Coordinates of C-alpha atoms in Angstrom, one line a residue:
X160 CA 0.3 0.0 -0.3
X161 CA 2.8 2.3 0.9
X162 CA 4.6 2.0 -1.9
X163 CA 1.6 2.2 -4.2
X164 CA 1.5 5.2 -2.2
X165 CA 4.9 6.5 -3.7
X166 CA 3.9 5.5 -6.9
X167 CA 1.3 8.3 -6.3
X168 CA 3.2 10.5 -5.2
X169 CA 6.0 10.6 -7.8
X170 CA 3.8 10.5 -10.7
X171 CA 2.3 13.3 -9.0
X172 CA 4.9 15.8 -8.9
X173 CA 6.6 14.8 -12.1
X174 CA 3.8 14.7 -14.4
X175 CA 1.6 18.1 -13.0
X176 CA 3.7 19.8 -12.3
X177 CA 5.8 19.9 -14.5
X178 CA 2.7 19.9 -16.4
X179 CA 2.0 23.4 -14.3
X180 CA 5.7 24.6 -14.8
X181 CA 6.4 24.4 -18.4
X182 CA 2.5 26.4 -18.5
X183 CA 3.2 29.5 -17.0
X184 CA 7.0 29.4 -18.9
X185 CA 4.5 29.3 -22.3
X186 CA 2.0 31.4 -20.6
X187 CA 4.5 34.2 -20.0
X188 CA 6.6 33.4 -23.3
X189 CA 3.0 33.8 -25.7
X190 CA 1.7 37.1 -23.0
X191 CA 5.6 38.8 -24.2
X192 CA 5.3 38.5 -27.5
X193 CA 2.3 39.5 -28.0
X194 CA 2.0 42.6 -25.6
X195 CA 5.4 43.8 -28.1
X196 CA 3.4 43.2 -31.5
X197 CA -0.4 44.0 -31.1
X198 CA -1.7 47.1 -30.5
X199 CA -2.8 47.5 -26.5
X200 CA -6.3 47.2 -27.8
X201 CA -6.2 43.9 -29.5
X202 CA -3.5 43.0 -25.8
X203 CA -6.5 43.8 -23.9
X204 CA -9.0 42.0 -26.0
X205 CA -7.2 38.9 -25.6
X206 CA -6.1 39.8 -22.7
X207 CA -9.5 39.4 -21.6
X208 CA -10.2 36.3 -23.5
X209 CA -7.0 34.2 -22.7
X210 CA -8.3 34.5 -18.5
X211 CA -11.4 32.5 -18.6
X212 CA -9.4 30.1 -19.3
X213 CA -7.5 30.5 -15.6
X214 CA -12.1 31.5 -14.9
X215 CA -13.2 28.4 -15.6
X216 CA -10.7 26.0 -14.3
X217 CA -10.9 28.4 -10.7
X218 CA -14.8 28.1 -11.1
X219 CA -14.2 23.6 -11.6
X220 CA -12.1 23.8 -8.4
X221 CA -15.1 26.7 -6.2
X222 CA -17.6 24.2 -6.9
X223 CA -16.7 21.3 -5.1
X224 CA -14.8 23.7 -2.1
X225 CA -18.7 24.0 -0.4
X226 CA -19.3 19.9 -1.0
X227 CA -16.6 18.5 0.4
X228 CA -16.0 21.3 3.3
X229 CA -20.0 20.6 5.0
X230 CA -19.2 16.3 4.2
X231 CA -14.9 15.9 5.7
X232 CA -16.1 18.7 8.3
X233 CA -18.8 17.1 9.6
X234 CA -17.9 13.4 9.4
X235 CA -14.9 14.3 11.0
X236 CA -16.8 16.4 14.5
X237 CA -18.6 12.6 14.2
X238 CA -15.1 11.3 15.2
X239 CA -13.4 13.8 17.6
X240 CA -16.4 12.6 19.5
X241 CA -17.5 15.3 21.3
X242 CA -17.0 18.9 22.6
X243 CA -14.4 19.2 24.6
X244 CA -12.0 17.2 22.0
X245 CA -13.2 20.0 19.5
X246 CA -12.5 23.1 21.6
X247 CA -8.9 21.6 22.9
X248 CA -8.5 21.2 18.8
X249 CA -10.4 24.5 17.8
X250 CA -7.7 26.1 20.6
X251 CA -5.3 25.0 19.5
X252 CA -5.7 25.5 15.9
X253 CA -6.7 29.6 16.6
X254 CA -3.5 29.7 18.6
X255 CA -1.4 28.9 15.8
X256 CA -3.3 31.2 13.2
X257 CA -3.3 34.0 15.4
X258 CA 0.6 33.7 16.6
X259 CA 1.5 33.0 13.3
X260 CA -0.5 36.1 11.1
X261 CA 1.3 38.4 14.2
X262 CA 4.0 37.2 13.1
X263 CA 4.2 38.1 9.3
X264 CA 2.9 41.2 10.3
X265 CA 5.9 41.8 12.1
X266 CA 8.1 40.3 8.8
X267 CA 6.3 43.7 6.7
X268 CA 6.7 45.9 8.8
X269 CA 10.3 45.1 10.2
X270 CA 11.2 45.2 6.1
X271 CA 9.1 48.1 4.8
X272 CA 10.4 50.5 7.4
X273 CA 14.2 49.6 7.3
X274 CA 14.2 48.6 3.0
X275 CA 12.0 52.1 2.2
X276 CA 10.7 51.1 -0.9
X277 CA 7.8 54.3 -1.5
X278 CA 10.4 56.8 0.0
X279 CA 11.1 58.9 -3.5
X280 CA 9.6 56.8 -6.3
X281 CA 8.1 58.8 -8.6
X282 CA 4.9 56.6 -10.6
X283 CA 3.1 57.6 -13.9
X284 CA 0.4 56.1 -15.5
X285 CA -1.8 55.6 -12.2
X286 CA -5.0 53.1 -12.9
X287 CA -6.9 55.2 -10.6
X288 CA -10.5 53.3 -12.5
X289 CA -9.7 50.1 -11.5
X290 CA -8.9 51.8 -7.8
X291 CA -12.0 53.1 -6.8
X292 CA -13.4 49.7 -7.6
X293 CA -11.0 48.8 -4.5
X294 CA -12.1 51.5 -2.6
X295 CA -15.7 51.2 -3.0
X296 CA -15.6 47.6 -1.5
X297 CA -13.2 49.1 2.1
X298 CA -17.7 50.6 3.6
X299 CA -18.4 46.3 3.5
X300 CA -15.4 45.8 6.6
X301 CA -16.8 46.1 9.6
X302 CA -18.2 44.3 13.2
X303 CA -21.0 43.7 11.5
X304 CA -19.6 42.3 8.3
X305 CA -17.1 40.9 10.7
X306 CA -20.2 38.7 12.1
X307 CA -21.5 37.9 8.8
X308 CA -19.2 36.6 7.6
X309 CA -19.0 34.1 11.0
X310 CA -22.4 33.2 11.6
X311 CA -24.5 32.0 8.8
X312 CA -28.3 32.6 8.1
X313 CA -29.1 30.0 5.1
X314 CA -26.4 26.9 4.3
X315 CA -27.7 26.5 1.1
X316 CA -26.4 30.6 1.1
X317 CA -23.4 29.7 2.7
X318 CA -23.1 27.3 0.4
X319 CA -24.0 29.3 -3.2
X320 CA -21.3 32.2 -2.4
X321 CA -18.5 29.9 -0.5
X322 CA -18.3 31.0 2.4
X323 CA -15.7 28.5 4.0
X324 CA -16.4 30.0 7.4
X325 CA -20.1 30.1 7.2
X326 CA -20.1 26.6 6.8
X327 CA -17.3 25.3 8.6
X328 CA -19.6 27.0 11.1
X329 CA -22.8 25.1 10.5
X330 CA -20.8 21.5 10.2
X331 CA -19.3 21.9 13.2
X332 CA -23.3 22.4 15.4
X333 CA -24.0 19.7 12.6
X334 CA -21.1 17.2 13.8
X335 CA -21.6 17.3 17.3
X336 CA -24.9 16.5 16.8
X337 CA -24.4 13.8 14.8
X338 CA -22.3 12.7 17.2
X339 CA -24.0 13.1 20.4
X340 CA -26.3 10.7 18.8
X341 CA -24.3 8.2 18.3
X342 CA -24.9 5.0 17.1
X343 CA -27.9 5.6 15.9
X344 CA -26.6 8.2 12.4
X345 CA -23.6 6.6 11.5
X346 CA -26.3 5.2 7.8
X347 CA -25.9 9.1 8.2
X348 CA -22.5 10.1 8.5
X349 CA -21.4 7.0 6.9
X350 CA -22.9 7.5 3.9
X351 CA -21.8 11.8 4.1
X352 CA -17.9 10.0 4.1
X353 CA -18.3 8.4 0.8
X354 CA -19.6 11.5 0.0
X355 CA -16.4 13.5 0.3
X356 CA -14.7 10.4 -0.8
X357 CA -16.7 10.8 -4.0
X358 CA -15.9 14.8 -4.4
X359 CA -11.7 13.9 -4.3
X360 CA -12.5 11.9 -7.2
X361 CA -14.4 14.8 -9.0
X362 CA -10.6 16.6 -7.3
X363 CA -9.1 14.8 -9.5
X364 CA -10.4 15.3 -12.7
X365 CA -10.7 18.7 -11.9
X366 CA -6.7 19.1 -11.4
X367 CA -6.5 17.3 -14.9
X368 CA -7.0 21.2 -16.2
X369 CA -5.0 22.9 -13.9
X370 CA -2.4 23.8 -16.9
X371 CA -4.7 25.4 -18.9
X372 CA -5.7 27.2 -16.0
X373 CA -2.3 29.0 -14.6
X374 CA -1.3 29.5 -19.1
X375 CA -4.7 31.4 -18.8
X376 CA -3.8 34.1 -15.8
X377 CA -0.2 34.1 -16.8
X378 CA -1.1 35.1 -20.3
X379 CA -3.5 37.4 -20.0
X380 CA -1.2 39.2 -17.3
X381 CA 1.5 39.3 -19.1
X382 CA 0.3 40.7 -22.3
X383 CA -1.4 44.1 -20.9
X384 CA 1.9 44.3 -18.4
X385 CA 5.0 45.3 -19.5
X386 CA 7.5 43.0 -18.1
X387 CA 10.6 45.2 -18.6
X388 CA 9.1 48.1 -17.5
X389 CA 6.8 47.1 -14.4
X390 CA 10.9 45.4 -13.3
X391 CA 12.1 48.6 -13.4
X392 CA 9.6 51.1 -11.8
X393 CA 9.2 48.2 -9.7
X394 CA 12.6 47.5 -8.5
X395 CA 12.8 48.5 -5.1
X396 CA 9.4 47.5 -4.0
X397 CA 8.7 44.1 -5.4
X398 CA 12.1 43.5 -4.5
X399 CA 11.3 44.7 -0.6
X400 CA 8.6 42.5 -1.5
X401 CA 10.4 39.4 -2.1
X402 CA 13.3 39.1 0.5
X403 CA 10.2 40.2 2.8
X404 CA 8.1 36.6 1.6
X405 CA 11.2 35.4 1.9
X406 CA 12.5 35.4 5.5
X407 CA 8.7 34.2 5.6
X408 CA 9.5 31.7 3.7
X409 CA 12.3 30.3 5.5
X410 CA 10.9 30.9 9.4
X411 CA 7.9 28.8 8.1
X412 CA 10.1 26.1 7.1
X413 CA 12.1 26.4 10.4
X414 CA 9.5 25.8 12.1
X415 CA 7.7 22.8 10.3
X416 CA 11.8 21.0 10.7
X417 CA 11.7 21.6 14.5
X418 CA 7.8 20.3 15.5
X419 CA 8.2 17.2 12.1
X420 CA 12.0 17.2 12.2
X421 CA 12.0 14.1 9.0
X422 CA 8.6 14.7 8.4
X423 CA 8.8 17.7 6.8
X424 CA 10.9 17.6 3.7
X425 CA 8.2 14.8 3.0
X426 CA 5.0 17.5 3.4
X427 CA 7.5 20.2 1.4
X428 CA 7.5 17.7 -2.2
X429 CA 3.8 16.3 -1.6
X430 CA 2.4 20.0 -1.7
X431 CA 4.9 21.4 -4.6
X432 CA 1.7 20.4 -5.9
X433 CA -0.5 22.3 -4.9
X434 CA 2.2 25.4 -4.7
X435 CA 2.4 25.3 -7.9
X436 CA -1.2 25.8 -9.1
X437 CA -1.9 29.1 -5.9
X438 CA 1.1 30.0 -7.2
X439 CA 0.1 30.7 -10.5
X440 CA -3.1 31.0 -10.8
X441 CA -3.3 33.7 -7.6
X442 CA -6.0 31.5 -6.3
X443 CA -4.6 29.7 -2.6
X444 CA -8.4 29.2 -3.1
X445 CA -8.1 26.2 -6.0
X446 CA -5.5 23.6 -4.4
X447 CA -7.8 23.6 -1.8
X448 CA -9.1 20.1 -2.2
X449 CA -5.9 19.0 -3.9
X450 CA -4.4 20.6 -0.3
X451 CA -7.4 18.5 1.8
X452 CA -5.5 14.7 0.2
X453 CA -2.3 15.5 -0.2
X454 CA -2.6 16.5 3.8
X455 CA -4.8 13.1 3.9
X456 CA -1.5 10.4 2.8
X457 CA 1.4 12.3 4.2
X458 CA -0.5 10.4 7.8
X459 CA -2.9 13.7 8.6
X460 CA -6.2 12.1 10.3
X461 CA -8.3 12.8 7.5
X462 CA -10.6 14.6 11.1
X463 CA -8.1 17.7 11.2
X464 CA -7.4 17.8 7.6
X465 CA -11.0 18.7 7.6
X466 CA -11.8 20.5 11.0
X467 CA -7.7 22.6 10.6
X468 CA -8.1 23.8 6.6
X469 CA -11.5 25.3 6.3
X470 CA -10.1 28.1 9.4
X471 CA -7.2 28.0 8.1
X472 CA -8.5 28.8 5.0
X473 CA -10.1 31.9 7.0
X474 CA -7.8 32.7 9.4
X475 CA -4.2 31.5 8.6
X476 CA -3.4 33.7 5.2
X477 CA 0.2 34.9 6.7
X478 CA 1.5 35.4 2.4
X479 CA -1.5 37.6 3.1
X480 CA -0.6 39.4 6.4
X481 CA 2.7 40.2 5.5
X482 CA 2.1 42.0 1.9
X483 CA -0.7 43.7 3.9
X484 CA 1.4 45.7 6.5
X485 CA 4.6 46.1 4.1
X486 CA 1.8 47.3 1.3
X487 CA 0.1 50.2 3.9
X488 CA 3.5 51.3 5.0
X489 CA 4.6 51.2 1.1
X490 CA 1.0 54.3 0.3
X491 CA 2.6 56.3 3.6
X492 CA 5.8 56.8 2.8
X493 CA 5.1 57.5 -0.8
X494 CA 2.9 60.7 0.4
X495 CA 5.1 61.6 2.8
X496 CA 3.2 60.4 6.1
X497 CA 4.5 60.0 8.9
X498 CA 3.5 57.0 11.0
X499 CA 5.5 56.6 14.7
X500 CA 6.2 52.9 16.0
X501 CA 3.3 53.8 18.0
X502 CA 1.3 54.0 15.2
X503 CA 2.3 51.5 13.1
X504 CA 1.7 48.8 15.9
X505 CA -1.6 50.5 16.3
X506 CA -1.9 50.0 12.1
X507 CA -0.7 45.8 12.4
X508 CA -3.0 45.4 15.3
X509 CA -6.1 46.4 13.6
X510 CA -5.3 44.5 10.2
X511 CA -4.4 41.7 12.3
X512 CA -8.6 42.0 13.5
X513 CA -9.5 43.9 10.0
X514 CA -8.2 40.7 7.5
X515 CA -10.6 38.2 9.5
X516 CA -13.8 39.3 8.5
X517 CA -12.6 39.1 4.7
X518 CA -12.9 35.7 3.3
X519 CA -14.4 34.8 0.1
X520 CA -14.2 39.0 -0.4
X521 CA -12.7 39.7 -4.1
X522 CA -9.0 41.6 -3.7
X523 CA -9.3 40.7 -0.5
X524 CA -5.4 42.2 1.0
X525 CA -6.4 45.2 -1.9
X526 CA -10.0 46.0 0.4
X527 CA -7.6 45.7 3.8
X528 CA -5.1 47.5 2.6
X529 CA -7.4 50.3 1.0
X530 CA -9.6 50.3 4.4
X531 CA -6.4 50.8 6.8
X532 CA -5.3 53.3 4.9
X533 CA -8.8 55.5 5.4
X534 CA -8.4 54.8 9.1
X535 CA -4.8 56.0 9.3
X536 CA -5.2 58.8 7.2
X537 CA -3.3 57.5 4.3
X538 CA -4.6 58.7 1.3
X539 CA -6.8 54.8 0.2
X540 CA -5.9 56.6 -3.3
X541 CA -3.0 55.6 -2.9
X542 CA -3.2 52.0 -3.9
X543 CA -3.2 52.2 -7.1
X544 CA 0.0 52.2 -6.9
X545 CA 0.6 49.0 -6.3
X546 CA -2.1 48.0 -8.0
X547 CA 0.3 47.0 -11.4
X548 CA 2.6 44.6 -9.4
X549 CA -0.7 43.4 -7.5
X550 CA -1.1 40.4 -9.3
X551 CA 3.1 39.0 -9.3
X552 CA 2.6 39.8 -5.7
X553 CA 0.0 37.7 -5.2
X554 CA 1.0 35.2 -6.7
X555 CA 4.0 34.6 -4.1
X556 CA 1.4 35.4 -1.1
X557 CA -0.6 32.6 -2.0
X558 CA 1.2 29.8 -2.9
X559 CA 2.7 31.1 0.5
X560 CA -0.9 31.0 2.3
X561 CA -0.9 27.3 1.3
X562 CA 2.9 26.8 3.2
X563 CA 1.0 28.2 5.7
X564 CA -2.1 26.4 6.4
X565 CA -0.2 22.8 4.9
X566 CA 2.6 23.6 8.4
X567 CA -0.2 24.2 10.5
X568 CA -2.8 21.8 9.7
X569 CA -0.1 19.0 9.8
X570 CA 1.3 20.5 13.8
X571 CA -1.8 21.0 14.5
X572 CA -2.4 16.3 13.8
X573 CA 1.2 15.8 14.7
X574 CA 0.5 17.5 18.6
X575 CA -2.9 15.6 18.1
X576 CA -0.8 12.5 17.3
X577 CA 1.3 12.5 20.3
X578 CA -1.3 12.9 22.9
X579 CA -3.1 10.2 21.3

């Protein structure tokens, strides 16, 4: 059985991951060629159409997420057995998530202050129209909105809109109720278990479209963006961001080796595919089903995976957290808005809280950055400064979110295994 698993893993690494990397390269080459040979209007038209490949792939994944989260979490909670166990694991999860988020925010705060990418920067042709679309969504960021993102008024509506956190809340109540009824509901729990395996089988089919989706996403971006101009204009910003995100990766991997020891190497090998998909599509949500499968293959019990991952996708977005402090203070530097250390720490705490209520919001990181700038008297139209480079930053932060959630789930899974 182990040999079969190893063969499957090697096949995945050499097959799908290689195809995704090739798709990235081909997409970038095609996009650059078209950008330099056709008119801007034609390039924009091409970009809009080719990005539909990525849209189709992400929508295929999104259609799986709700039934997968619901069925696996209900089965997982029923297997956990009682409120005490759920509370124990949930406490460990939230503790990990908030610690990781705080460290990620601090890394962004440190590097943006040390490297100061916004100081003395001159930018032209700023896209204010797109910026206004993003800043218009900041009115939704409030305590009321945070509560609405947590508590569902209808499980059907939550599933229809892929509100993962709301599905988690309903599933926890449903799972606990099922566990309290004992053997009488075993047939229903068993049916959900079989249904979850059917959905996971669908994942394998959907993942075959990943290289096509990645190709469309990359080609669409490079067709309308001058890669050379972006590199020159945003060299300091993007370079500083990469140093920050690289530091976060080093810390996450080191923490992984501290807790998982030699098994961390195996975990990294297993999640190469999900990391590549998240990187190419700029969507950590797109790899949720595949990541579930890989973590269970790594040895984390299905009840832990089904409980941790949905929570992580709402509370543990390490790459996004690092980017939020970095981008917010970058905008302040550009406009010469002085923020003392106390104000910056207050901003960090605001980001820690506001970022937890925006699961499922398009351009979530930018929306939170815009809202935070408004709270600290930083011109929110400054969000337009980072729009041209945001897609490329999003590639790295999406992959980082996947790494952070894979690590959190694996470590908590090992803690629970040791406890048993």
